[in-house]
Backbone as a ProteinNet text record, in pm:
[ID]
protein_1_A
[PRIMARY]
PAEHLCPISQDTMLDPVVAADGFSYERSHFQQWIYRGKLTSPSTGLDLPSDVVRDNHNLRKLIREYAQTEHDKMMKLARDFVPPNARAAAAAEARAAKRPQPE
[TERTIARY]
9988.3	10061.9	9981.6	10004.3	9931.9	9949.7	10064.5	10090.5	9998.5	9937	9848.4	9704	9677.3	9540.5	9512.8	9394.9	9351.5	9323.4	9378.5	9352.7	9204.6	9127.4	8985.5	8903.2	8920.3	8834.9	8896.7	9028.5	9103.3	9097.3	9064	9063.5	9189.6	9230.6	9343.9	9311.1	9405.1	9383.5	9401.8	9314.5	9324.2	9366.7	9328	9360.2	9414.7	9536.4	9589.7	9630.8	9603.4	9643.5	9712.8	9797.8	9863.5	9791.1	9748.2	9679.3	9781.2	9732	9819.6	9886.3	9833.3	9895.5	10011.3	10035.7	10145.9	10110.6	9988.2	9944	9872.3	9872.7	9804.2	9667.8	9569.9	9432.8	9377.2	9275.5	9200	9125.6	9138	9082	8933.9	8853.4	8708.5	8677	8750.7	8724.4	8767.3	8879.5	8923	8825	8777.5	8680.1	8552.7	8506.5	8387.8	8414.5	8533.7	8573.2	8558.3	8613.8	8607.8	8463.3	8391.3	8253	8165	8195.8	8119	8156	8245.1	8281.3	8392.8	8459.7	8570	8695.2	8747.7	8864.7	8988.3	8985.1	9099.3	9155.6	9279.4	9345.4	9281	9243.7	9190.9	9294.5	9421.3	9528.1	9574.2	9580.1	9635.2	9530.6	9419.2	9318	9348.7	9464.8	9502	9433.7	9422.2	9361.7	9441.3	9367.2	9430.7	9451.2	9571.1	9593.6	9527.2	9492.4	9433.9	9361.7	9263.1	9196	9246.5	9354.4	9414.5	9490.8	9476.4	9549.1	9632.1	9735.2	9819.7	9814.9	9817.3	9822.6	9948.1	9934.4	10050.7	10083.6	10151.5	10183.8	10271.8	10368.1	10459.6	10385.3	10298	10223.1	10128.9	10064	9974.7	10053	10172.9	10256.5	10295.5	10335.4	10372.9	10255.5	10136.5	10017.6	9986.8	9993.3	9965.6	10069.8	10196.3	10302	10283.6	10250.1	10228.5	10111.2	10002.1	9884.7	9919.7	9996.4	10034.9	10124.8	10219.1	10308.6	10229.5	10136	10053.8	9967.2	9913.9	9833.2	9918.4	10038.5	10127.9	10162.6	10186.7	10216.2	10099.1	9978.1	9859.7	9837.5	9860.1	9843	9945.6	10068.3	10170.3	10130.7	10083.1	10038	9925.1	9832.6	9719.1	9766.7	9861.4	9913.6	9989.2	10064.2	10149.2	10073.9	9954.4	9880.3	9829.7	9857.3	9805	9725.4	9594.9	9515.6	9567.4	9563.1	9616.4	9556.3	9429	9367.8	9406.4	9457.9	9499.7	9623.3	9711	9830.9	9791.4	9700	9654.4	9584.9	9505.1	9434.9	9533.8	9636	9736.8	9813.8	9844.6	9916.3	9829.7	9700.2	9609.3	9596.6	9590.9	9583.2	9709.9	9824.6	9951	9956.6	9911	9909	9814	9698.6	9600.1	9654.6	9730.5	9786.2	9890.1	9957.6	10061	10001.8	9878.4	9815.7	9790.8	9811.4	9780.7	9629.8	9593.2	9451.6	9402.5	9283	9228.5	9196.1	9217.7	9193.1	9056.5
10782.5	10902.2	11029.9	11129.5	11256	11319	11296.1	11354.9	11298.5	11185.5	11121.1	11168.8	11251.8	11296.6	11430.7	11442.2	11568.6	11667.7	11788.9	11888.5	11928.6	11906.3	11943	11833.6	11710.3	11600.1	11517.2	11524.7	11440.9	11293	11261.7	11125.2	11103.7	10978.2	10945.6	10984.6	11051.3	11096.3	10981.5	10974.6	10876.4	10943.3	11069.9	11146.5	11283	11284.8	11410.4	11507	11634	11741.3	11849.3	11927.3	12040.7	12166.5	12245.4	12371.5	12485.8	12603.1	12720.1	12759.7	12712.7	12744.3	12650.8	12551	12458.7	12337.4	12331.2	12217.6	12116.1	11992	11885.1	11860.4	11832.8	11807.1	11692.7	11626.3	11531.3	11614	11575.1	11653.2	11688.4	11587.9	11612.9	11709.2	11702.1	11792.5	11935.3	11949	12083.1	12143.4	12061.1	12110.7	12157.3	12081.3	12122.4	12252.9	12267.5	12389.3	12510.3	12498.8	12608.1	12629.7	12520.8	12528.5	12605.5	12591.5	12662.7	12810.1	12853.5	12994.5	13035.2	12937.7	12969	12991.3	13110.6	13145.7	13162.8	13100.8	13104.5	12964.4	12959.1	12830.9	12758.8	12632.3	12556.7	12538.3	12547	12524.9	12652	12762.9	12886	12994.1	12987.4	13092.6	13212.8	13213.2	13324.5	13309.7	13421.6	13417.6	13325.6	13247.4	13163.2	13246.6	13249.9	13326	13260.7	13132.4	13059.1	12936.5	12888.1	12764.3	12644.9	12664.8	12559.3	12463.3	12333.3	12231.3	12146.7	12083.5	11990.9	11855.5	11748.2	11613.5	11600.4	11535.9	11509	11359.8	11327.1	11187.9	11122.8	11199	11142.4	11104.8	11191.8	11161.5	11043.7	11039.4	10927.3	10795.2	10795	10675.1	10636.8	10732.6	10703.8	10646.8	10702.4	10654.7	10510.7	10482.3	10346.2	10246.7	10285.4	10197	10170.4	10274.1	10257.6	10162.4	10182.9	10096.5	9951.4	9928.6	9792.2	9730.6	9807.8	9758.1	9719.9	9804.5	9774.9	9651.4	9638.9	9521.2	9394.6	9400.9	9284.9	9246.9	9346.6	9318.6	9248.3	9297.5	9237.8	9095.6	9071.7	8936.3	8840.8	8887.6	8803.4	8772.8	8873.3	8849.5	8747.5	8760.1	8667.1	8525.5	8510.7	8377.2	8316.8	8399.9	8350.6	8332.2	8387.4	8381.9	8241.2	8194	8065.9	8096	8074.2	8102.5	8021.3	8077.6	8008.3	7869.3	7852.2	7719.9	7621.6	7670.6	7581.6	7501.7	7563.9	7491.9	7374	7397.7	7291	7180.9	7218.8	7119.9	7036.7	7101.6	7029.3	6932.6	6973.7	6884.5	6764.8	6788.5	6678.6	6581.8	6633.5	6547.1	6462.9	6523.3	6450.9	6338.9	6366.6	6262.5	6149.7	6185	6084.3	5998	6055.1	5980.3	5879.2	5907.5	5817.1	5700.6	5713.2	5605.5	5486.3	5368.8	5250.2	5241.3	5207.4	5196.2	5055.1	5040.5	4907.8	4837.5	4706.4	4629.9	4570.6
10119.4	10156.8	10129.1	10206.9	10194.5	10055.7	9994.6	9862	9754.8	9782.2	9685.4	9700.2	9800.6	9827.4	9761.3	9704.3	9644.9	9757.6	9750.1	9854.3	9864.8	9761.4	9763.8	9830.1	9785.9	9832.5	9944.4	9958.9	10053.4	10015.7	9890.2	9837.7	9754.5	9741.2	9655.9	9512.2	9449.2	9311.9	9213.6	9114.6	9007.1	8877.4	8861.3	8740.4	8783.4	8841.5	8892.8	8782.8	8810	8720	8802.4	8736.4	8799.9	8754.3	8850.7	8820.7	8815.1	8780.5	8765.8	8897.3	9011.3	9140.8	9173.3	9085.4	9104.8	9189.2	9239.3	9319.1	9231.6	9277.3	9204.8	9266.6	9179	9219.6	9135.9	9187.1	9105.9	9001.3	8875.3	8765.4	8787.4	8819	8830.9	8944.4	9054.1	9166.2	9133.3	9062.6	9023.3	8921.9	8828.1	8730.2	8799.8	8899.9	8975.8	9050	9104.1	9175.7	9083.3	8963.6	8865.9	8818.7	8793.1	8746.1	8845.2	8973.1	9076.5	9084.5	8996	8990.6	9085.4	9141.7	9233	9149.5	9154.4	9075	9161.4	9279.3	9369.9	9385	9430	9452	9570	9551.4	9664.5	9776.4	9741.7	9840.1	9909.8	9836.3	9894.8	9917.6	9845	9854.9	9767.7	9703	9615.4	9480.4	9408.1	9274.6	9183	9103.4	9002.3	8876	8821.7	8698.7	8577.9	8590.3	8478.3	8533.5	8455.5	8496.6	8414.8	8340.8	8260.1	8351.3	8323.3	8400	8305.4	8361.8	8286.3	8355	8276.6	8333.9	8419.2	8534	8618.2	8604.3	8495.7	8464.3	8571.5	8622.2	8722.2	8850	8897.2	9019.5	8996.5	8880.5	8849.4	8854.5	8796.5	8796.2	8938.6	9021.1	9159.6	9238.9	9219	9290.4	9249.7	9120.9	9073.5	9125.1	9122.1	9171.9	9321.1	9396.1	9539.6	9564.9	9491.7	9508.7	9476.7	9371	9333.8	9439.9	9490.5	9595.6	9720.7	9761.2	9878.8	9855	9735.3	9700.5	9710.6	9654	9658	9801.6	9887.5	10028.5	10095.7	10071.6	10133.5	10084.2	9956.9	9902.8	9964.6	9984	10047.2	10190.9	10262.8	10400.8	10403.7	10310.4	10305.9	10276	10184.7	10151.1	10268.2	10339.5	10448.4	10579.7	10588.8	10714.1	10742	10861	10907.1	11033.6	11030.5	11150.1	11268.8	11390.5	11507.6	11526	11504	11523.9	11413.9	11301.7	11193.9	11234.1	11312.7	11358.5	11446.4	11538.3	11627.8	11548.4	11451.2	11369.3	11289	11234.1	11155.7	11245.2	11366.6	11459.3	11495.6	11518.9	11552.2	11435.5	11313.7	11195.4	11182.8	11210.2	11199.8	11302.8	11425.9	11528.8	11490	11436.1	11396.5	11283.5	11194.7	11082.4	11128.4	11241.5	11292.9	11372	11416.9	11495.4	11406.7	11463.4	11385.6	11362.8	11243.6	11208.4	11240.6	11303.7	11330.3	11199.8	11201.9	11078.7	11077.5
[MASK]
+++++++++++++++++++++++++++++++++++++++++++++++++++++++++++++++++++++++++++++++++++++++++++++++++++++++

């Protein structure tokens, strides 16, 4: 989801923080932003009143839960997937098993 992406990097955030502008950013990208001397909000362009950030624990939890849910869905799809040629092979094996074997 778009809410999980850092406005600076457009990558999924792993360590989201809330900046003084009220927006969430990936910590390392926001730190680089400030280190480069940019004192404006990456999201609004307005001056930042402070370069202090707070951990965004709730967003981090939501991102992790979403990632786990998506992982679980993909694993279920992988377990349930039967390649089209596997059905034909299984049917052929079943027919062969029913044939009388020569002695």
